[in-house]
mmCIF file of C-alpha atoms and ligand atoms in Angstrom:
data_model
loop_
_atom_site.group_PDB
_atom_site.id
_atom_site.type_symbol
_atom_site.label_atom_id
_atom_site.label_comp_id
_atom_site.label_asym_id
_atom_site.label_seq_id
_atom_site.Cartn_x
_atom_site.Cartn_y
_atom_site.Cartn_z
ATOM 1 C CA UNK A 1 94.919 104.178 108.041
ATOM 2 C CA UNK A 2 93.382 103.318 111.384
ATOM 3 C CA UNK A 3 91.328 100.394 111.517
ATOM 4 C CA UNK A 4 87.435 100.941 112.562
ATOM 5 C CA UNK A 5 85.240 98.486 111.847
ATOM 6 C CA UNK A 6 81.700 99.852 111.673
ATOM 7 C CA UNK A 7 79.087 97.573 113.563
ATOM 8 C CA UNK A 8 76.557 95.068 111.986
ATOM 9 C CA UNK A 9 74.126 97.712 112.537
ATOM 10 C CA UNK A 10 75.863 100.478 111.314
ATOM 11 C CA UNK A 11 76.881 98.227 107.633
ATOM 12 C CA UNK A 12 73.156 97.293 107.535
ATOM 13 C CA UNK A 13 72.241 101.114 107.750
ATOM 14 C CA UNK A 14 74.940 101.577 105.356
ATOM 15 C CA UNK A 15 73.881 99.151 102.711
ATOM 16 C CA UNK A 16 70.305 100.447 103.155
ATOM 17 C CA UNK A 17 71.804 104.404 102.383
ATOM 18 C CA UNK A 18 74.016 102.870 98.997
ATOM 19 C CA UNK A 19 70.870 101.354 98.064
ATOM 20 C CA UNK A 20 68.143 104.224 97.975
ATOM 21 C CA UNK A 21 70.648 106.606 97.061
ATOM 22 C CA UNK A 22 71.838 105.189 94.263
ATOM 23 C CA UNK A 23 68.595 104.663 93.089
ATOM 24 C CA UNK A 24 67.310 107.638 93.736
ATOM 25 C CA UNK A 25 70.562 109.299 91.767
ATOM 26 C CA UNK A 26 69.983 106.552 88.977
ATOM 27 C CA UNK A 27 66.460 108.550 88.106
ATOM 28 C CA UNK A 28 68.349 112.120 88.399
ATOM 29 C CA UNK A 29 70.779 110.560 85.473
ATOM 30 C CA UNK A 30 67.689 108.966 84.017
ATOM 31 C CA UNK A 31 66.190 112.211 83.570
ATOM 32 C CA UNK A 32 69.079 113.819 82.732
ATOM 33 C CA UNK A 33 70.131 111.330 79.366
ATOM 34 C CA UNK A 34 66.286 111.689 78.385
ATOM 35 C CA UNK A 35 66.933 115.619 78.551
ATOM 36 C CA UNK A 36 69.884 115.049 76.676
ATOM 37 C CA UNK A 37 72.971 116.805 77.520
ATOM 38 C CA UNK A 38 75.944 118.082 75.580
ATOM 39 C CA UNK A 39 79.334 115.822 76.029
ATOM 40 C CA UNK A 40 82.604 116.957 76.937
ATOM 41 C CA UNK A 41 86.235 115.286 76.325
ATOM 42 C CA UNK A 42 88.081 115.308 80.113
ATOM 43 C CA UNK A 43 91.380 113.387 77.645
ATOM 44 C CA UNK A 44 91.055 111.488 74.339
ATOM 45 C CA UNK A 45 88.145 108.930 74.876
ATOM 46 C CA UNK A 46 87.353 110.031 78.362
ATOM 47 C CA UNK A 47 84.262 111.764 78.232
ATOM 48 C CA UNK A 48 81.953 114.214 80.753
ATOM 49 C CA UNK A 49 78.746 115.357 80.770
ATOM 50 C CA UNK A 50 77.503 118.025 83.010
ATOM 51 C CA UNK A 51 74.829 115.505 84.976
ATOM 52 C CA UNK A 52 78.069 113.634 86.354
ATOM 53 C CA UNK A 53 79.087 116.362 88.812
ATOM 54 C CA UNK A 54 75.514 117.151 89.353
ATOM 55 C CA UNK A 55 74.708 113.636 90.338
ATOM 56 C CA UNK A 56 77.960 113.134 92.576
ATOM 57 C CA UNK A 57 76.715 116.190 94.075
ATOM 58 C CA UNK A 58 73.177 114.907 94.906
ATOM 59 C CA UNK A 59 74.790 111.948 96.250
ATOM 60 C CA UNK A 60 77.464 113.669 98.426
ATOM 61 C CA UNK A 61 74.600 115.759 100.018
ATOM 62 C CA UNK A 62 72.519 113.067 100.932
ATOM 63 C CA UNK A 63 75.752 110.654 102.299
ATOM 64 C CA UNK A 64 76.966 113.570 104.283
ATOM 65 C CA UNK A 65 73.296 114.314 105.696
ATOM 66 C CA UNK A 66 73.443 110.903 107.226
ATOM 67 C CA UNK A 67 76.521 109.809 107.955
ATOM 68 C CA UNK A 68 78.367 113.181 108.990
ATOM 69 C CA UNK A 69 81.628 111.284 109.731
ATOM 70 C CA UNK A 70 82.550 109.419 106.993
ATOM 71 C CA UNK A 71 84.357 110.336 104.144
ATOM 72 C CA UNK A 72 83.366 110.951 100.481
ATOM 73 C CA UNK A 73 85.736 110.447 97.589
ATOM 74 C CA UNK A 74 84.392 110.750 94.209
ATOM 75 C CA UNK A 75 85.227 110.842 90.178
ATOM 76 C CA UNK A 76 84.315 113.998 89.704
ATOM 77 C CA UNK A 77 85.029 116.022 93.423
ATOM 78 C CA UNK A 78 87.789 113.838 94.704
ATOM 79 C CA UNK A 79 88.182 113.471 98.344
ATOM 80 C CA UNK A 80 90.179 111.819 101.101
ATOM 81 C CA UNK A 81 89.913 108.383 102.184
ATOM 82 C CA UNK A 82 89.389 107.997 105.561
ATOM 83 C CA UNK A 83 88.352 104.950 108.133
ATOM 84 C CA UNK A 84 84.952 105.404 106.562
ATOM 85 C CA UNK A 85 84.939 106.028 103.373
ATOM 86 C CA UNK A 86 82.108 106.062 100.812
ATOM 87 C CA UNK A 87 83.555 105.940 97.139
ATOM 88 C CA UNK A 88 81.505 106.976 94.584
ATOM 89 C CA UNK A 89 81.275 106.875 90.516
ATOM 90 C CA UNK A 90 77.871 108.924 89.703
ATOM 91 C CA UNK A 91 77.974 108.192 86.078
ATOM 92 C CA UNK A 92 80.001 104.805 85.431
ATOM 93 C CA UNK A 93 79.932 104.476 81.404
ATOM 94 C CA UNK A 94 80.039 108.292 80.748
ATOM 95 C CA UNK A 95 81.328 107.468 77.098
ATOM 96 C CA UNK A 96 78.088 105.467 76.935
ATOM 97 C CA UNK A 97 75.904 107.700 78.385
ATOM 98 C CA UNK A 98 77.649 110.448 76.107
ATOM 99 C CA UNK A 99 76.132 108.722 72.629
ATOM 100 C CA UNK A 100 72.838 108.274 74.201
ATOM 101 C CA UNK A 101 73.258 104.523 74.902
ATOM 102 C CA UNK A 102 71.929 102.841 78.034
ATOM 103 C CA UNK A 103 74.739 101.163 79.526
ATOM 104 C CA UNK A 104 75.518 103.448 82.523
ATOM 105 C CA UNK A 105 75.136 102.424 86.006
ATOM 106 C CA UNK A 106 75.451 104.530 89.473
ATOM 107 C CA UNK A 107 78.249 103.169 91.718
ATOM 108 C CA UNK A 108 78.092 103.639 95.439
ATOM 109 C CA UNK A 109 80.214 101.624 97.473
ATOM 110 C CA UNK A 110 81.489 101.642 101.238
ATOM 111 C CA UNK A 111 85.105 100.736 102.334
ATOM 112 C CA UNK A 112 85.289 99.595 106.439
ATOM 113 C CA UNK A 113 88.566 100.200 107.027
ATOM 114 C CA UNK A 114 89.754 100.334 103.304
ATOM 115 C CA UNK A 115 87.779 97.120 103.120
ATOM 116 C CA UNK A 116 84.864 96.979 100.440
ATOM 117 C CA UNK A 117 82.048 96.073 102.474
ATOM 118 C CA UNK A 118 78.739 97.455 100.750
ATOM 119 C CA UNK A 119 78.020 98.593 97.771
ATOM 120 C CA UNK A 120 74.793 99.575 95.570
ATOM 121 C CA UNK A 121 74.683 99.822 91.652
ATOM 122 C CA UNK A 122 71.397 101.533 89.859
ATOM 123 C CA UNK A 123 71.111 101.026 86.208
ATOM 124 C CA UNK A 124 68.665 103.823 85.854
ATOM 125 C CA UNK A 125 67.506 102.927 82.250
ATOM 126 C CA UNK A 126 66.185 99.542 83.319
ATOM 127 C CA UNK A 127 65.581 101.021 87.362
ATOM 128 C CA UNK A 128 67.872 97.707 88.123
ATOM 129 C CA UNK A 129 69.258 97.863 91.746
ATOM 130 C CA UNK A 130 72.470 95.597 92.652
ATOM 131 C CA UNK A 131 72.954 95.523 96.627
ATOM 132 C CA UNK A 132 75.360 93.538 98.546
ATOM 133 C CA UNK A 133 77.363 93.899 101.775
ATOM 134 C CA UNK A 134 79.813 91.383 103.842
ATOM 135 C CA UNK A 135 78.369 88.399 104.914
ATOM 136 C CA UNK A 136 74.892 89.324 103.325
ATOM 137 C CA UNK A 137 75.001 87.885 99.799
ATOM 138 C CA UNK A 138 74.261 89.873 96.818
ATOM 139 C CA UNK A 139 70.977 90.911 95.449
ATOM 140 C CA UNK A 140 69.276 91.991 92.270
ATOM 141 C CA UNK A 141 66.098 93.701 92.746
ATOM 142 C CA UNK A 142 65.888 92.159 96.928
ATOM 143 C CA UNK A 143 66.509 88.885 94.591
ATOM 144 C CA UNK A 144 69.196 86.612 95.802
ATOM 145 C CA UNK A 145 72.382 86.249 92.778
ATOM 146 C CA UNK A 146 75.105 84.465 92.239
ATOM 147 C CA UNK A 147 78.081 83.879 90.219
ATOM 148 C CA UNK A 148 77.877 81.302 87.310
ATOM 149 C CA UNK A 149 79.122 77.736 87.581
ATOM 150 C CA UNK A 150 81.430 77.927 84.391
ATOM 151 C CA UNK A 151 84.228 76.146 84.214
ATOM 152 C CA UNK A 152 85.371 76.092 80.663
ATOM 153 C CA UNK A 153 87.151 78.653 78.398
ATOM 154 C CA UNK A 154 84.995 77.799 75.232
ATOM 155 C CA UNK A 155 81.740 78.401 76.979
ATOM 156 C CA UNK A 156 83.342 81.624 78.709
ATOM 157 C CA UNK A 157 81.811 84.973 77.932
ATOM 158 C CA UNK A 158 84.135 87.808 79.345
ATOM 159 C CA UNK A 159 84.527 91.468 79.259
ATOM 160 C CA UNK A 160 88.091 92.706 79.239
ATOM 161 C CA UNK A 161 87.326 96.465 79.454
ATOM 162 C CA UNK A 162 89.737 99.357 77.754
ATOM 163 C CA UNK A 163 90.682 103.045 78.735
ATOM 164 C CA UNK A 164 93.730 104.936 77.141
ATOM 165 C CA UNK A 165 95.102 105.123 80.897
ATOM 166 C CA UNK A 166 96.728 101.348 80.342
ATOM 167 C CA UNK A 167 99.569 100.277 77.176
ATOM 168 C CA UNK A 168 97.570 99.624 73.950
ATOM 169 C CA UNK A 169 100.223 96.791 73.542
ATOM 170 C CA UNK A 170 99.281 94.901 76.548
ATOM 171 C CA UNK A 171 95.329 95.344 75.898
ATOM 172 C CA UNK A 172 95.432 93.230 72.160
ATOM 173 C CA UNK A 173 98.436 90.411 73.487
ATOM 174 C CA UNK A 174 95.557 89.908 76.247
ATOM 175 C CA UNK A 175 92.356 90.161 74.027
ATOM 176 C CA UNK A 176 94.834 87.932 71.670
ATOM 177 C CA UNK A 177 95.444 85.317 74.562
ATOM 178 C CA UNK A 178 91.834 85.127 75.337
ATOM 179 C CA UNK A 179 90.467 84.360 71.610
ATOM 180 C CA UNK A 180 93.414 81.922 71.249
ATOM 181 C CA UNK A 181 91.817 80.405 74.641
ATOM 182 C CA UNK A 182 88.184 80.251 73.211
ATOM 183 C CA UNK A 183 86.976 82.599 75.249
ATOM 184 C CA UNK A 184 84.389 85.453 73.616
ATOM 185 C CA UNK A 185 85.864 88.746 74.815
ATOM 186 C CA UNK A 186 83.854 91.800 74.654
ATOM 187 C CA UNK A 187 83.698 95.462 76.148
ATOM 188 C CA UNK A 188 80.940 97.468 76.645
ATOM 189 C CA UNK A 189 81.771 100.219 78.973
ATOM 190 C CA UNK A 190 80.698 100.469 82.292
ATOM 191 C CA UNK A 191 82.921 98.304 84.749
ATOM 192 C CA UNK A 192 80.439 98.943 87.828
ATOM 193 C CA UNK A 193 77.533 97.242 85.387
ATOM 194 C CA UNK A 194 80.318 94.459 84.245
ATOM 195 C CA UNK A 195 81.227 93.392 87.670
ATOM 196 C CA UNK A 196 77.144 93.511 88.577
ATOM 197 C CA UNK A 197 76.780 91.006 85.426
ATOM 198 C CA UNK A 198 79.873 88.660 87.238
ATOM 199 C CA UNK A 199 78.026 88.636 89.881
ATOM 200 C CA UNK A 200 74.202 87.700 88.775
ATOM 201 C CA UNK A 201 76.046 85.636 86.628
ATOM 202 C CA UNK A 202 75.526 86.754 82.772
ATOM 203 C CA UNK A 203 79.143 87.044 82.454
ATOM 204 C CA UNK A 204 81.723 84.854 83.222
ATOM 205 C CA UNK A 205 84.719 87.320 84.493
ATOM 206 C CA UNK A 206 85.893 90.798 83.955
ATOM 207 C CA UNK A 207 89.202 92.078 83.219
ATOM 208 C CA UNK A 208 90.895 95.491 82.610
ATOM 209 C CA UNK A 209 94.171 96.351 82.913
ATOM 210 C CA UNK A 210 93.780 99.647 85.189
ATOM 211 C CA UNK A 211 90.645 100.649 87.125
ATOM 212 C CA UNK A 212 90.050 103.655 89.680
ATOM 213 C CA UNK A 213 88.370 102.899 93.025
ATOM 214 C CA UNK A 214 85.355 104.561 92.224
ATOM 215 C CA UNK A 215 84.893 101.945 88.925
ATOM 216 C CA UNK A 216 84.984 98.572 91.478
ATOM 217 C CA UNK A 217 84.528 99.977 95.184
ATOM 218 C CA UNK A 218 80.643 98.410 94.971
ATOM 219 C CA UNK A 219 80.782 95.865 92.253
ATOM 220 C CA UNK A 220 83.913 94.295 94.228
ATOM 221 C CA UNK A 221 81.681 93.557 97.461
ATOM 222 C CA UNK A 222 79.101 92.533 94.983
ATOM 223 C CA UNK A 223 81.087 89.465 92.862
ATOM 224 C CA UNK A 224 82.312 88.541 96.279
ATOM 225 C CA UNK A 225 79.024 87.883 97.903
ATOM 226 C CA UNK A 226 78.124 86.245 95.038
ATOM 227 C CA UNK A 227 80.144 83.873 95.164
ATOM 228 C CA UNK A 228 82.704 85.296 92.816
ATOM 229 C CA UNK A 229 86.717 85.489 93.266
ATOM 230 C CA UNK A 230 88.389 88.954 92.616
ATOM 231 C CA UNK A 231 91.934 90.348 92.910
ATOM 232 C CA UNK A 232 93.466 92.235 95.204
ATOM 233 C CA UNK A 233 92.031 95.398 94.138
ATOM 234 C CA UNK A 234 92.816 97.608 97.089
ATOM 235 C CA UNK A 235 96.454 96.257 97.029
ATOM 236 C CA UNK A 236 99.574 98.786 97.170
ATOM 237 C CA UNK A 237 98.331 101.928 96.030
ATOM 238 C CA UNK A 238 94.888 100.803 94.613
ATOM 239 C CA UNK A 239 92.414 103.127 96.638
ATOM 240 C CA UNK A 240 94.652 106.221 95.281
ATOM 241 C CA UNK A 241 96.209 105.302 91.967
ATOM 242 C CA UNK A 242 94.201 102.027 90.945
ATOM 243 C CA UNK A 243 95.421 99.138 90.317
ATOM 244 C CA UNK A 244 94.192 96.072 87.333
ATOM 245 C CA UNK A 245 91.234 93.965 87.829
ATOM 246 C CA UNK A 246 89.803 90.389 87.525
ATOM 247 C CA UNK A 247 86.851 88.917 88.738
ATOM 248 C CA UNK A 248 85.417 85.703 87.942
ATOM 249 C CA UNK A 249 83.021 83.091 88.319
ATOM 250 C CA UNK A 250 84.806 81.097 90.881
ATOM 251 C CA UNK A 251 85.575 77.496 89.159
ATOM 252 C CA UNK A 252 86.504 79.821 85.874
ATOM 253 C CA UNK A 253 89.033 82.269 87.883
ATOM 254 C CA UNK A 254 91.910 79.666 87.448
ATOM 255 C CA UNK A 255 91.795 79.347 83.702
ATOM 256 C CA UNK A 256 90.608 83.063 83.261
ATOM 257 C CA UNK A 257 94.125 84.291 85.711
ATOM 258 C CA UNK A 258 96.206 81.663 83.590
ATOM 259 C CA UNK A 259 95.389 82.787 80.199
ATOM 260 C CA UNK A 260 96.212 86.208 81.535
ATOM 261 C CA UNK A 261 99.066 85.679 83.069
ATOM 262 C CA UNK A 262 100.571 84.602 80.273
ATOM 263 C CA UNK A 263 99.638 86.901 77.985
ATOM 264 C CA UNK A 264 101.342 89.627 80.379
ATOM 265 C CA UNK A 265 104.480 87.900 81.056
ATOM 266 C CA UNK A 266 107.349 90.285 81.426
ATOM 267 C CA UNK A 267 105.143 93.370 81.715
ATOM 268 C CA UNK A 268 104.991 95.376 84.560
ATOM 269 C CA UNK A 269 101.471 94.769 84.979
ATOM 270 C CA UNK A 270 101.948 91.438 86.015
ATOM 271 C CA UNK A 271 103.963 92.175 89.272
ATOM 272 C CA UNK A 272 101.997 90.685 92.149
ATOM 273 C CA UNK A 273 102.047 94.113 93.980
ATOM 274 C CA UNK A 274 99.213 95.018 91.647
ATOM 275 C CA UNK A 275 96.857 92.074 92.821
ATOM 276 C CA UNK A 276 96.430 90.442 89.196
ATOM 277 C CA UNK A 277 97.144 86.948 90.347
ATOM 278 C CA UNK A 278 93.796 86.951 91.675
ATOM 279 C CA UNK A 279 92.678 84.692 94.495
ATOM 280 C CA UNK A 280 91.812 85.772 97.963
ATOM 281 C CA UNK A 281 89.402 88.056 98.714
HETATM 282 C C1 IPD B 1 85.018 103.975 82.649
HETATM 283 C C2 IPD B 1 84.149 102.750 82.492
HETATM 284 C C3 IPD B 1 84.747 101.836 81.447
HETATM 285 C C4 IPD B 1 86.159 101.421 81.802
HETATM 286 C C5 IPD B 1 87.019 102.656 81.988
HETATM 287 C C6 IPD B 1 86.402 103.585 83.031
HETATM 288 P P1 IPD B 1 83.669 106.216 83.281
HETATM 289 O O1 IPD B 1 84.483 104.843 83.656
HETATM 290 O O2 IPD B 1 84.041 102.039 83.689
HETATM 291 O O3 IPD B 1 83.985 100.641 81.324
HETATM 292 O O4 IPD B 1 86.664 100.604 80.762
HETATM 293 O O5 IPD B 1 88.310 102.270 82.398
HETATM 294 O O6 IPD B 1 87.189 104.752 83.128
HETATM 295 O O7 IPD B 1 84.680 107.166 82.704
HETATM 296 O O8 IPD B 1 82.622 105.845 82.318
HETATM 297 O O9 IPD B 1 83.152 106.670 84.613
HETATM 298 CA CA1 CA B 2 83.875 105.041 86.068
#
């Protein structure tokens, strides 16, 4: 992929499109779960509803209205990476959204050269806006966020999210490992809102086993600038086929990446080439 780095300028203008985008898509999808709409099953336990292709369109059309030379990829439409490439989840949390529960987000984020480097996330029901681009810091409603300062497994509170995409097996040796480390595990299914809660600091660290781009392309840039220490997400073949995830408060990431680690020793999983170890941004 060739390497273009967008300007200051042009992130900043960037950031400022995720942002009132993804708001303004967060109320379509707020309107849309208050209307109430009928849920379909894409595979076992993976869930659509017709308001996420209608917001991915919304968002699509106003992206491509400004910035007529990037590129779009999104859950629902696809698309090519390119350079420039916006990556977008309309509904993150469909399943949630699905059983008329409130914890969906909208996900837009911005890859520089298959670089996160800005990202928004709306959660419409409580018209909560995450922003955060490189070297900007991360925000919560304009308000300045950061990661927690835990350092301890016993105080930990984690999410280590679940889709049928990843071995069942590996999921509960992993939930086992992080009980057995005093951790308090929990999923509640929206990644995009998980990694916002890393970063403002209401959770410790996230984990799940496989992720698509669209799940982490904003919340990545997000736990970063706040301080936060992720895995290689983009790694290999992460901005086609995925690839795990863990982010964490940064003096927790150590114990957090050891207790998984071990957990997955001998899977496949584990190989470096999908970015678990964690460190470096
Ligand atoms: C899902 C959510 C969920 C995660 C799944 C994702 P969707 O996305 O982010 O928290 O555990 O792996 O597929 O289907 O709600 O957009
Ligand atoms: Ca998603």
């Amino acid at each position: 992929m060739e390497e273009l780095r967008v300007d200051a300028t042009g992130l900043e203008l960037r950031l400022a499109a995720a942002a009132a985008v993804a708001r303004e898509a967060g109320l379509l999808a707020r309107g849309l779960f208050e209307s109430g709409l009928a849920a379909t099953l894409k595979s076992r336990q993976d869930y659509v509803t017709a308001a996420d292709a209608r917001v991915e369109r919304f968002i699509r059309a106003r992206l491509a209205a400004l910035f007529p030379g990037d590129a779009i990829v999104g859950e629902e439409l696809g698309g090519v990476g390119s350079a420039r490439t916006w990556v977008v989840d309309p509904i993150d949390g469909t399943a949630n959204f699905a059983h008329r529960h409130p914890g969906f987000a909208v996900s837009i984020g911005f890859l520089d050269g298959g670089v996160p480097a800005a990202g928004a996330i709306h959660v419409p029901m409580t018209d909560t806006l995450y922003t955060a681009r490189l070297g900007g810091g991360a925000f919560r409603n304009a308000q300045s966020i950061a990661a927690s300062a835990c350092d301890l497994p016993e105080r930990a509170y984690v999410e280590l999210g679940y889709s049928p995409r990843s071995p069942r097996a590996d999921y509960l040796r992993t939930l086992e490992a992080l009980l057995d480390g005093g951790m308090l595990a929990r999923w509640s299914g929206s990644a995009a809102l998980a990694l916002a809660q890393v970063a403002e600091g209401s959770s410790d660290g996230y984990l799940e086993l496989h992720l698509n781009p669209w799940d982490v392309a904003a919340g990545l840039v997000l736990v970063r600038e706040a301080g936060g220490i992720t895995s290689d997400f983009f790694a290999g073949e992460g901005a086609t086929a995925g690839n795990p995830l863990l982010a964490a408060a940064p003096a927790f990431h150590p114990v957090f990446a050891n207790a998984v680690m071990d957990a997955l020793a001998g899977s496949p999983l584990a190989r470096p080439c999908h970015g678990l170890p964690g460190g470096g941004h």
